[in-house]
PDB file of N, CA and C in Angstrom:
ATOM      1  N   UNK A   1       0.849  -1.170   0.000  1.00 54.00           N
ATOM      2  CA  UNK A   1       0.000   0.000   0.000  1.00 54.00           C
ATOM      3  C   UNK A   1       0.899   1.238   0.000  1.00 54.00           C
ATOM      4  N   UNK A   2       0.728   2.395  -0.347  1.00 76.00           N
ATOM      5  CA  UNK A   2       1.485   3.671  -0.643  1.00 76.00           C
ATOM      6  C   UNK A   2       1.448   4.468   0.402  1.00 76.00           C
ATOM      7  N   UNK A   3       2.074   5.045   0.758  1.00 88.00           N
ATOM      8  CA  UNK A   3       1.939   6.002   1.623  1.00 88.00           C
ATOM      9  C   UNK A   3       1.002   7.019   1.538  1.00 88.00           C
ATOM     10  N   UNK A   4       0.929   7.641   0.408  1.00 89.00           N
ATOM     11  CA  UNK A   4      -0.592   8.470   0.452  1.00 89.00           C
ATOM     12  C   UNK A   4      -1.917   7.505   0.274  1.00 89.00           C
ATOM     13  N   UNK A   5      -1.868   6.446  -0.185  1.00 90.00           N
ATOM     14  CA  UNK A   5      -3.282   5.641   0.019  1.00 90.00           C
ATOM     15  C   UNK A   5      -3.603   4.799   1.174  1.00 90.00           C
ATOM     16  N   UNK A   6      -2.086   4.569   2.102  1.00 93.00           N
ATOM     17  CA  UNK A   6      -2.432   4.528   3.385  1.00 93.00           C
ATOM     18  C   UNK A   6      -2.786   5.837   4.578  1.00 93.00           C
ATOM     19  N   UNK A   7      -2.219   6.911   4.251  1.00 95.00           N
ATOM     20  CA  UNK A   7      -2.864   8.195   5.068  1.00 95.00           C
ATOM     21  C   UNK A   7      -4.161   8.355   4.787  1.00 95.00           C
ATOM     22  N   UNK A   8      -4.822   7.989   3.323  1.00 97.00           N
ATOM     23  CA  UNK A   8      -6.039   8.170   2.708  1.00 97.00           C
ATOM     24  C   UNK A   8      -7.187   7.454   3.733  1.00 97.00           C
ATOM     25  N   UNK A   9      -7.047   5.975   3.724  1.00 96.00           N
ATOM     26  CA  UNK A   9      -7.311   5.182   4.432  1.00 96.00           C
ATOM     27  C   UNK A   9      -7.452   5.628   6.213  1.00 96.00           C
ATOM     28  N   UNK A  10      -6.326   5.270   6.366  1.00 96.00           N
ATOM     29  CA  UNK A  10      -6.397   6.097   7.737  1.00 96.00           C
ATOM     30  C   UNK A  10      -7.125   7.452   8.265  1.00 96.00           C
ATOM     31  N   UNK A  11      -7.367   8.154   7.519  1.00 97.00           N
ATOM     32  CA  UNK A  11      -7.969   9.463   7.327  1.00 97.00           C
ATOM     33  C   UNK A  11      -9.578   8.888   7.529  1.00 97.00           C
ATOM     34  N   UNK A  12      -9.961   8.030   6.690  1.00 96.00           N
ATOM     35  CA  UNK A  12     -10.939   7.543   6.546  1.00 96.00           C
ATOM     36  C   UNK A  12     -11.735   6.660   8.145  1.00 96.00           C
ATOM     37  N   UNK A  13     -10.630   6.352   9.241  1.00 95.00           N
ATOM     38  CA  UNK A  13     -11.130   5.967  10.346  1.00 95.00           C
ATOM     39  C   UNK A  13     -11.512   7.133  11.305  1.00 95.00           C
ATOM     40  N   UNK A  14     -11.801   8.006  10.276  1.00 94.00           N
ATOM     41  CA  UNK A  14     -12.726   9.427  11.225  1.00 94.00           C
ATOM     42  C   UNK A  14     -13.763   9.096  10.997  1.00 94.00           C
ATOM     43  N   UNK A  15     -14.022   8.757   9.909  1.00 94.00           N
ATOM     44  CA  UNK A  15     -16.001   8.754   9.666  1.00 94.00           C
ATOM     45  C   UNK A  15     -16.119   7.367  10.110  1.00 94.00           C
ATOM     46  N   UNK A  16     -17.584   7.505  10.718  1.00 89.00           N
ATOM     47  CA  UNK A  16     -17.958   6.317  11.352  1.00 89.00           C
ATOM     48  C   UNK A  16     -19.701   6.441  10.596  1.00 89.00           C
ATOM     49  N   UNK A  17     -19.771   4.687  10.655  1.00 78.00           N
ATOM     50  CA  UNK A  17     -20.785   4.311   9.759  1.00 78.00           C
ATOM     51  C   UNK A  17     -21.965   4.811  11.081  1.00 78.00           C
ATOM     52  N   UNK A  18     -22.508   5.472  10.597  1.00 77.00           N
ATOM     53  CA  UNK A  18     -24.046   6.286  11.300  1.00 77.00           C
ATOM     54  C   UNK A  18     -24.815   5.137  12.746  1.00 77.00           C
ATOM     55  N   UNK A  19     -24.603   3.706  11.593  1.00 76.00           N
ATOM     56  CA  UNK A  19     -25.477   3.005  12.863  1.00 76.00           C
ATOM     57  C   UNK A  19     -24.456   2.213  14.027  1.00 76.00           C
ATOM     58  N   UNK A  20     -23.289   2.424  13.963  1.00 77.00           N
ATOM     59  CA  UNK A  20     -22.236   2.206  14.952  1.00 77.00           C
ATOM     60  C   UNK A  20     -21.597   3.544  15.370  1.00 77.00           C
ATOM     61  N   UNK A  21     -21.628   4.490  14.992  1.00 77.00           N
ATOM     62  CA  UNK A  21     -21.103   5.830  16.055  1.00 77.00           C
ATOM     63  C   UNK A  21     -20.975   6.033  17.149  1.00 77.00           C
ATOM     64  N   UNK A  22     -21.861   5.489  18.132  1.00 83.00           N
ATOM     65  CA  UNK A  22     -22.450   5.539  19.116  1.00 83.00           C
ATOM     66  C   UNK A  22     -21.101   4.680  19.945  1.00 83.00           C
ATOM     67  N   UNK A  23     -20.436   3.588  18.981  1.00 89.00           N
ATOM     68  CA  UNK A  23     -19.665   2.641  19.582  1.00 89.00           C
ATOM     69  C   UNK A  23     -18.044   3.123  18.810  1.00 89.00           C
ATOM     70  N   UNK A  24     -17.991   4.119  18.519  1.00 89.00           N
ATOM     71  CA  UNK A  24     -16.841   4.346  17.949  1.00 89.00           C
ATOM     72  C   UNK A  24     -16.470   3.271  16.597  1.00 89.00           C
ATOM     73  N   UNK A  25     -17.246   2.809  15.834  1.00 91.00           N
ATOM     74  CA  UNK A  25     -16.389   2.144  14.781  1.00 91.00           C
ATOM     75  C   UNK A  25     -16.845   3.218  13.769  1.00 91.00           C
ATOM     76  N   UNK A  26     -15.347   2.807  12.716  1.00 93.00           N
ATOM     77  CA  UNK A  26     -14.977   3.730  11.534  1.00 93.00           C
ATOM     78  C   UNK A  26     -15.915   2.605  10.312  1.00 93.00           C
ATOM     79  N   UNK A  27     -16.019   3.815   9.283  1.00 93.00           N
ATOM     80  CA  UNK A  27     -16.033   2.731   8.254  1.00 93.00           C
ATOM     81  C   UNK A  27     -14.976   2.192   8.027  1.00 93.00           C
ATOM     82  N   UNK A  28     -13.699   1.842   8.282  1.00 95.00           N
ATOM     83  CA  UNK A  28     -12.716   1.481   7.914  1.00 95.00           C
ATOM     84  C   UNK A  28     -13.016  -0.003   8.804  1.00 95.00           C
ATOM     85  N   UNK A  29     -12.863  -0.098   9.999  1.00 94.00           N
ATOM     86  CA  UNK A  29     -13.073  -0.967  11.174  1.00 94.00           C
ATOM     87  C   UNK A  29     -14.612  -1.714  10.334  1.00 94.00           C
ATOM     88  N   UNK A  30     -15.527  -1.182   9.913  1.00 92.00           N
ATOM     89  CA  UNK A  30     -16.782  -1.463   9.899  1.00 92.00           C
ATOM     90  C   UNK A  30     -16.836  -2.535   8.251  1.00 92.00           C
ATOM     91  N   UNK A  31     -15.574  -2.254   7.966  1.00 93.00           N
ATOM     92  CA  UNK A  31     -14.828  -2.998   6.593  1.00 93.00           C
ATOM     93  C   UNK A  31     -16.294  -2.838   5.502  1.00 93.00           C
ATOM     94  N   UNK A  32     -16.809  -1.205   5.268  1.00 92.00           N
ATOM     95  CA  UNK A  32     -17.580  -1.198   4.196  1.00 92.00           C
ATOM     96  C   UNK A  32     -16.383  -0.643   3.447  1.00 92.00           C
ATOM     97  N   UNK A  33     -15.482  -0.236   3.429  1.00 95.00           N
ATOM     98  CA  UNK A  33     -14.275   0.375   2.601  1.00 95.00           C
ATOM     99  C   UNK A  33     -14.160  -0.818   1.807  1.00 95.00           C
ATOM    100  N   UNK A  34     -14.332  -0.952   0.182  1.00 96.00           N
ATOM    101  CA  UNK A  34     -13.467  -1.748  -0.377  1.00 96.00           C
ATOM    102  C   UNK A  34     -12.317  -1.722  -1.099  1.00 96.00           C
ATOM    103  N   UNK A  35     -12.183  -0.292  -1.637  1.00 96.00           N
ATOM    104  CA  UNK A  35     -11.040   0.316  -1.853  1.00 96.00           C
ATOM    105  C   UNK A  35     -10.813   1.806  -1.819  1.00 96.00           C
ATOM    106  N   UNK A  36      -9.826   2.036  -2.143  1.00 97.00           N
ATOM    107  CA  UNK A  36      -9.484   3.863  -2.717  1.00 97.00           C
ATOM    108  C   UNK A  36      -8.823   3.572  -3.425  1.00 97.00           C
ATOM    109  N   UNK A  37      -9.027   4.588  -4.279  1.00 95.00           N
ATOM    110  CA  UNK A  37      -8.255   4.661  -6.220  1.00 95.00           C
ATOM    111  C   UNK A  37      -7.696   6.696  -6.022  1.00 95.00           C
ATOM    112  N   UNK A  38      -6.210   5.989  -5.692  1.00 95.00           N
ATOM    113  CA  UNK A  38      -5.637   7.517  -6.460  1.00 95.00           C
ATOM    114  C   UNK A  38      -5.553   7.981  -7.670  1.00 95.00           C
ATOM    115  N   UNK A  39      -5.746   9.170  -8.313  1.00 95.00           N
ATOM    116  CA  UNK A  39      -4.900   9.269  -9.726  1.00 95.00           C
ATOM    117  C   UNK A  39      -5.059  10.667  -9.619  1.00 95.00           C
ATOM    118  N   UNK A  40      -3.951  11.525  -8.967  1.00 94.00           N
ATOM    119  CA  UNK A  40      -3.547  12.454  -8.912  1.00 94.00           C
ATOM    120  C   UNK A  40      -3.951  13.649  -7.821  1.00 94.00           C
ATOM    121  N   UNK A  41      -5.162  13.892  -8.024  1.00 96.00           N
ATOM    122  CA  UNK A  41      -5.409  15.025  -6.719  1.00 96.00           C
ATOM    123  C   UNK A  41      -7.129  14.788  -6.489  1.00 96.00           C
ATOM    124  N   UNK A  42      -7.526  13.509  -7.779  1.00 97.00           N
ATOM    125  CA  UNK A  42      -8.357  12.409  -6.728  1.00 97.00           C
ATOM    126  C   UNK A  42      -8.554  11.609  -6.797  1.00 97.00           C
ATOM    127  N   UNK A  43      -9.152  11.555  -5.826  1.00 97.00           N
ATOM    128  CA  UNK A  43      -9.684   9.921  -4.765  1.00 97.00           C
ATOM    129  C   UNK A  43     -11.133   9.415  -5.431  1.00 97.00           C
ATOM    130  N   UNK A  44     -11.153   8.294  -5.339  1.00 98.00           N
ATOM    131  CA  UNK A  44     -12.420   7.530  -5.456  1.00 98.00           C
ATOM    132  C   UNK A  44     -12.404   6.580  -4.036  1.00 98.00           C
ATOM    133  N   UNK A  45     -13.838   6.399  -3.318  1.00 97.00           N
ATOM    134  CA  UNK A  45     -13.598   5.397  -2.642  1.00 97.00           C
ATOM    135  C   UNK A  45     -14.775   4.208  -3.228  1.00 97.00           C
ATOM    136  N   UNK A  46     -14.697   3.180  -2.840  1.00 96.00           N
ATOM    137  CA  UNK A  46     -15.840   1.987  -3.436  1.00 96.00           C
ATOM    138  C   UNK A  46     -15.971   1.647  -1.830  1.00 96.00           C
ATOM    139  N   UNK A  47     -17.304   1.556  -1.851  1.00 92.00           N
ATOM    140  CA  UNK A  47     -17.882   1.247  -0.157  1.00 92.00           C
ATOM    141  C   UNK A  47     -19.088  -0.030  -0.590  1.00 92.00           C
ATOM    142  N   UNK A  48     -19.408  -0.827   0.220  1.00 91.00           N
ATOM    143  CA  UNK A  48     -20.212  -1.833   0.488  1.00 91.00           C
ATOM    144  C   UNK A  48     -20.688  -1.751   1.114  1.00 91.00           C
ATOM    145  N   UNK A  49     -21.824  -1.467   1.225  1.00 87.00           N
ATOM    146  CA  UNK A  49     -22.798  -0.922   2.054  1.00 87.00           C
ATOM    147  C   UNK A  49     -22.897  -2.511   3.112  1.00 87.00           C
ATOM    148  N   UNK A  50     -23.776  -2.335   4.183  1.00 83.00           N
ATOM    149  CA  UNK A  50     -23.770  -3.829   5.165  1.00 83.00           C
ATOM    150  C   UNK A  50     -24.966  -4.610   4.532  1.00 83.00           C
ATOM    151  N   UNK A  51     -26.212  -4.004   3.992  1.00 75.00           N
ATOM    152  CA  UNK A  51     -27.250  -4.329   3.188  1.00 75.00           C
ATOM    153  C   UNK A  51     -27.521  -3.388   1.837  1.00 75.00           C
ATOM    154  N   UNK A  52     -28.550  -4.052   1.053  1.00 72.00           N
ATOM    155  CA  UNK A  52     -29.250  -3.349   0.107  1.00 72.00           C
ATOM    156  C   UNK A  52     -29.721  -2.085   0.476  1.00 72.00           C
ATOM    157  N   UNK A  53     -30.214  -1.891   1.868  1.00 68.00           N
ATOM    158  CA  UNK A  53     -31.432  -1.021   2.389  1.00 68.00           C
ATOM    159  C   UNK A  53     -30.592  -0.024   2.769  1.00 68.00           C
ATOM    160  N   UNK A  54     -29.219  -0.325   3.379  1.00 67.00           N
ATOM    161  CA  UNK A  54     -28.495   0.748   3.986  1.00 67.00           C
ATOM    162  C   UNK A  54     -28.627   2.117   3.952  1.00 67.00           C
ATOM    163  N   UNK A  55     -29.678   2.531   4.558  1.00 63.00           N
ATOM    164  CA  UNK A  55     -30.264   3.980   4.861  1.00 63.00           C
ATOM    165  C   UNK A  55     -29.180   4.840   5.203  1.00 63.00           C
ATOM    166  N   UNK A  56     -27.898   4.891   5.196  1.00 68.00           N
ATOM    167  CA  UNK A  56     -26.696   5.165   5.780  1.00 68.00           C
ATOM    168  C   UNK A  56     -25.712   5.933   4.541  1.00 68.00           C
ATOM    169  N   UNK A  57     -25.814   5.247   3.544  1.00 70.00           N
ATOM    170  CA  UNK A  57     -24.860   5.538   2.662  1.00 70.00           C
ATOM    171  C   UNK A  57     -24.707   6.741   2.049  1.00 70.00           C
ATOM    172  N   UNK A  58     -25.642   7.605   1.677  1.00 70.00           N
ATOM    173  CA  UNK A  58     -26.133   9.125   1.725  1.00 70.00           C
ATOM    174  C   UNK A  58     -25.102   9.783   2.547  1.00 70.00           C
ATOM    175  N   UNK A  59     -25.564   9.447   3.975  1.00 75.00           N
ATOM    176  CA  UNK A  59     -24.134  10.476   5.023  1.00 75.00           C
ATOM    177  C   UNK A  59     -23.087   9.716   4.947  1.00 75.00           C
ATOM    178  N   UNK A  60     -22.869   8.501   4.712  1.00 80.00           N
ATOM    179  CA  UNK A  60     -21.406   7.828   4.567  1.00 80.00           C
ATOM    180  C   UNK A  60     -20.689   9.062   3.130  1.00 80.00           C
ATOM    181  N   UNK A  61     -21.875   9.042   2.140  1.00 82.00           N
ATOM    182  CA  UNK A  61     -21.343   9.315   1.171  1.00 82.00           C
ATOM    183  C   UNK A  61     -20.605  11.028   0.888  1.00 82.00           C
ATOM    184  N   UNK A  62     -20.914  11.308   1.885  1.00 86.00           N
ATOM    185  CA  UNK A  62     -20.999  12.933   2.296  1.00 86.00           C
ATOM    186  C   UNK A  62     -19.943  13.257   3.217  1.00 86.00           C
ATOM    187  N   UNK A  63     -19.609  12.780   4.109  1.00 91.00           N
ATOM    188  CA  UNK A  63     -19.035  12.336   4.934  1.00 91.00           C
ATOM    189  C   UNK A  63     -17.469  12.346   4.741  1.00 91.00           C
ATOM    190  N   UNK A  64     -17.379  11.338   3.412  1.00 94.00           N
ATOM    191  CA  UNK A  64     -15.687  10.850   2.951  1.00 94.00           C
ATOM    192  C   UNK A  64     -15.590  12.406   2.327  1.00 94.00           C
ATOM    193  N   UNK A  65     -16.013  12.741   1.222  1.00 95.00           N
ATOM    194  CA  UNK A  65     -15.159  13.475   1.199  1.00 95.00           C
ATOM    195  C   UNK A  65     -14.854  15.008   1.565  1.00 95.00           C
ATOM    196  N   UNK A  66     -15.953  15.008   2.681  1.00 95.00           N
ATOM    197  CA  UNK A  66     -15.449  16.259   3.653  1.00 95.00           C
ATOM    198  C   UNK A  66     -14.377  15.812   4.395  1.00 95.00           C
ATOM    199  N   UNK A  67     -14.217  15.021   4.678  1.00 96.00           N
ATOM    200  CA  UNK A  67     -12.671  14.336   5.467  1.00 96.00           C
ATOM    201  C   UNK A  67     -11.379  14.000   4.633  1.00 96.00           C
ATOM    202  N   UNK A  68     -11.712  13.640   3.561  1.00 97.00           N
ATOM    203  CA  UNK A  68     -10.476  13.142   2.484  1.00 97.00           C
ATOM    204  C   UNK A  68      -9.977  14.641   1.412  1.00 97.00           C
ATOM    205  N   UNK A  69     -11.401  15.615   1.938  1.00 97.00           N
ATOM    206  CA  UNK A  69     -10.479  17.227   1.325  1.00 97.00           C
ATOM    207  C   UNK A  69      -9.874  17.958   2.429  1.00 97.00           C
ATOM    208  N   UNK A  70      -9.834  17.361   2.825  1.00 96.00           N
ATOM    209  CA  UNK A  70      -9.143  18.098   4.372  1.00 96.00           C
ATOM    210  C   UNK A  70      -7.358  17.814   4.218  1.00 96.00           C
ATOM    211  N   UNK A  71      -7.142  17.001   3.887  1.00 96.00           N
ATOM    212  CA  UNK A  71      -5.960  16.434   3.214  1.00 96.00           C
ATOM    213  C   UNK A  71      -5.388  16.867   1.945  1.00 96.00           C
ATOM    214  N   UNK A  72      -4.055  17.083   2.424  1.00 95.00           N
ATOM    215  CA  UNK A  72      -3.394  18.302   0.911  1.00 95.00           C
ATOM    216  C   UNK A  72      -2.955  17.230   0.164  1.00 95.00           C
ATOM    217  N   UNK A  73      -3.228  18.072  -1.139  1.00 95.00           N
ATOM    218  CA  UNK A  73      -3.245  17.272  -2.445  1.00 95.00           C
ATOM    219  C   UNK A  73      -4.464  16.413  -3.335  1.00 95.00           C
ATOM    220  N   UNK A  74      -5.608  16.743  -1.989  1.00 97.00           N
ATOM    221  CA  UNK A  74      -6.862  16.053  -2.419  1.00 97.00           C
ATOM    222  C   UNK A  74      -8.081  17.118  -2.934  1.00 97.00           C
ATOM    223  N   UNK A  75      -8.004  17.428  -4.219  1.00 97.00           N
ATOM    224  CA  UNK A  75      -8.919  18.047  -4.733  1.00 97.00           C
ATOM    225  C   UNK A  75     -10.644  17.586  -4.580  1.00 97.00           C
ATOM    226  N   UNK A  76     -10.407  16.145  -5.405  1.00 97.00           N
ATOM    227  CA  UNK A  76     -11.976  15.570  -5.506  1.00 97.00           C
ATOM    228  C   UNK A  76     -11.816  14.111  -5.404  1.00 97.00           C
ATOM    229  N   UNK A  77     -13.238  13.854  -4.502  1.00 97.00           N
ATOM    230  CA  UNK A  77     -13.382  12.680  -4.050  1.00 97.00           C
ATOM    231  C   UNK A  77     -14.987  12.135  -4.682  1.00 97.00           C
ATOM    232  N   UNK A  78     -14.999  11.266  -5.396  1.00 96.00           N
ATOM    233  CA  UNK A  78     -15.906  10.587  -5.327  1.00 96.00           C
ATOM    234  C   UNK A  78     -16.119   9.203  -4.631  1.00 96.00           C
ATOM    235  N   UNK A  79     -17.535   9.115  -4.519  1.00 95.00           N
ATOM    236  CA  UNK A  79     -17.537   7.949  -3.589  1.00 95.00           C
ATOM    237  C   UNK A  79     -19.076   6.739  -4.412  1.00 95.00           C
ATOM    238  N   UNK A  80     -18.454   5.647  -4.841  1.00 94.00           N
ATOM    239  CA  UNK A  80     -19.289   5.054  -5.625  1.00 94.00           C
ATOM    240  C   UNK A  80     -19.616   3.347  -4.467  1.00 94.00           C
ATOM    241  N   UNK A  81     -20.855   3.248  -5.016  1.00 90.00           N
ATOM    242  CA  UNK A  81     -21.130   2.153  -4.160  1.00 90.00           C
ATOM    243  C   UNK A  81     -21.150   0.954  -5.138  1.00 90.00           C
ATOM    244  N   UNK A  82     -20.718  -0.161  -3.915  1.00 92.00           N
ATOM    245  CA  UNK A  82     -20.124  -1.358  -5.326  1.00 92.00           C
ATOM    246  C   UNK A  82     -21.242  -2.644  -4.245  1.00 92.00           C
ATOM    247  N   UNK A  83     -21.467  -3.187  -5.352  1.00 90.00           N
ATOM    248  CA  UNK A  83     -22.157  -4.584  -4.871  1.00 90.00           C
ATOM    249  C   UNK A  83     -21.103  -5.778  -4.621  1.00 90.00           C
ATOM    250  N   UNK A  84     -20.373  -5.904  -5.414  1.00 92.00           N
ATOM    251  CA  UNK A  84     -19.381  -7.499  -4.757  1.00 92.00           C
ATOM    252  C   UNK A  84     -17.959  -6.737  -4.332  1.00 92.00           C
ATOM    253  N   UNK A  85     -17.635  -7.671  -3.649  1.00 92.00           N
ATOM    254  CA  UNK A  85     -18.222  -8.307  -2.947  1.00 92.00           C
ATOM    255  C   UNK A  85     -18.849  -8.240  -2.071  1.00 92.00           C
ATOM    256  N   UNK A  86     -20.309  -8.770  -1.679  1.00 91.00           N
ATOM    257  CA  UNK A  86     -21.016  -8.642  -0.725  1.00 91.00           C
ATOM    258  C   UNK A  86     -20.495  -8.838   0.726  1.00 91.00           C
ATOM    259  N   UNK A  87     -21.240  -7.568   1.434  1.00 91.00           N
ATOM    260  CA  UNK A  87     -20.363  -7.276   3.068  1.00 91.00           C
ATOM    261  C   UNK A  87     -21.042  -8.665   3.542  1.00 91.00           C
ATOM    262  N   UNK A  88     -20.210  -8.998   4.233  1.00 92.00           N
ATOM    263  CA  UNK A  88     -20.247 -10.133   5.425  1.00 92.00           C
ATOM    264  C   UNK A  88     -19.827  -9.810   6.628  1.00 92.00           C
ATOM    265  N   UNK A  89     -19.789 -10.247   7.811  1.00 92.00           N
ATOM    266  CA  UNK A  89     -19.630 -10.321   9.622  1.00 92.00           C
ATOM    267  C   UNK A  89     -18.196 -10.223   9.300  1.00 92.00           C
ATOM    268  N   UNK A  90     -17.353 -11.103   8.718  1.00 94.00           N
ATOM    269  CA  UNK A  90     -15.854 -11.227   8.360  1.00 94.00           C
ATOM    270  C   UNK A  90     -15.176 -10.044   8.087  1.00 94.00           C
ATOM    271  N   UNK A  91     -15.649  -9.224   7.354  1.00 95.00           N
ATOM    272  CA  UNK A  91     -15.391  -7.497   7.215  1.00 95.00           C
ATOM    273  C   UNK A  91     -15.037  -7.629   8.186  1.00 95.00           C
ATOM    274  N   UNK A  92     -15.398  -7.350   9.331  1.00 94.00           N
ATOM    275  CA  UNK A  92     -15.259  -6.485  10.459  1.00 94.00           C
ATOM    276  C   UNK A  92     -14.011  -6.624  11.240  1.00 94.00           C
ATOM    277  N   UNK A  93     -13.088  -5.704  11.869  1.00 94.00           N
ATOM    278  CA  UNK A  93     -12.319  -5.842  12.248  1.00 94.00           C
ATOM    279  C   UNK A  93     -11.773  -6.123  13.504  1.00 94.00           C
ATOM    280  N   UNK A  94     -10.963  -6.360  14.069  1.00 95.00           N
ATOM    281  CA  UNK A  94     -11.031  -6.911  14.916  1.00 95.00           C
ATOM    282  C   UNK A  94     -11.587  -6.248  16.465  1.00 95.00           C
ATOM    283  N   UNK A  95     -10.888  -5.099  16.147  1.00 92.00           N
ATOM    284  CA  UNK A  95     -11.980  -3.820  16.929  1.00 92.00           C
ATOM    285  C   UNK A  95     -13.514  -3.590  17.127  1.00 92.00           C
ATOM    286  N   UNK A  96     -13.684  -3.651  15.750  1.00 93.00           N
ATOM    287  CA  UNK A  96     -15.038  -3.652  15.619  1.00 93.00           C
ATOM    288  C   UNK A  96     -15.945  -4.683  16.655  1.00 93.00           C
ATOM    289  N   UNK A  97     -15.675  -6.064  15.947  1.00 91.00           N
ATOM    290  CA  UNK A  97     -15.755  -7.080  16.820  1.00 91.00           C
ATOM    291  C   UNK A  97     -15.804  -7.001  18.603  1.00 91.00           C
ATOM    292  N   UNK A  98     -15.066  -6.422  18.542  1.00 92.00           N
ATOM    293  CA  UNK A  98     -15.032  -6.629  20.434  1.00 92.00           C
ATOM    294  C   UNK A  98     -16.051  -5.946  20.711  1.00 92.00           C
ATOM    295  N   UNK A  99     -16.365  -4.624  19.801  1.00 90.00           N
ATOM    296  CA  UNK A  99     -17.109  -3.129  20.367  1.00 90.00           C
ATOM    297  C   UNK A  99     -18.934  -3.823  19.961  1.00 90.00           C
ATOM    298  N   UNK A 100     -18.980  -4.644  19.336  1.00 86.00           N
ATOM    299  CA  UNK A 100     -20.110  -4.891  19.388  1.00 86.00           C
ATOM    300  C   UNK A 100     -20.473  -6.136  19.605  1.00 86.00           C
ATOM    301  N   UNK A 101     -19.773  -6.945  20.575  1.00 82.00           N
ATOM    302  CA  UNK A 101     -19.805  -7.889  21.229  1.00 82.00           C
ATOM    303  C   UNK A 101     -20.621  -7.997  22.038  1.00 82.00           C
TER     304      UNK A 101
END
């Protein structure tokens, strides 16, 4: 991983998925992140929502890149939602895990 697409990332364990906030998990921890795509001054992220219904993804989607322009060198962020692979319990990290144990 690169050093700016790992700060990217990391950056990204500020926003927390709406229906775990309450418990401190990130989307990062919450493993809807499936990737980030650099190419130059922007970002794309691909997120997996936890369901179809995910009433969430709207402020998830709003969310990244008020946090990922906060970061120099990051002009524009889009944020596209991807179907496969489908989120599973396994996402979750190990943090996550304990916090909603």
């Amino acid at each position: 991983m690169t050093g700016r697409r790992a700060a990217l990332i990391d950056a990204l364990r500020d926003v927390h998925d709406p229906c775990c906030a309450d418990r401190g998990i990130s989307i990062v921890d919450m493993g809807v992140v499936e990737d980030v795509h650099v190419d130059g001054s922007h970002v794309r992220v691909d997120l997996v929502p936890t369901t179809g219904l995910c009433p969430f993804v709207a402020n998830m989607s709003g969310a990244i890149p008020d946090r990922l322009r906060r970061l120099p060198g990051v002009e524009t962020v889009d944020v596209r939602v991807v179907w496969e692979p489908v989120w599973t319990m396994e996402r979750l990290s190990a943090s996550a895990r304990e916090k909603l144990a």
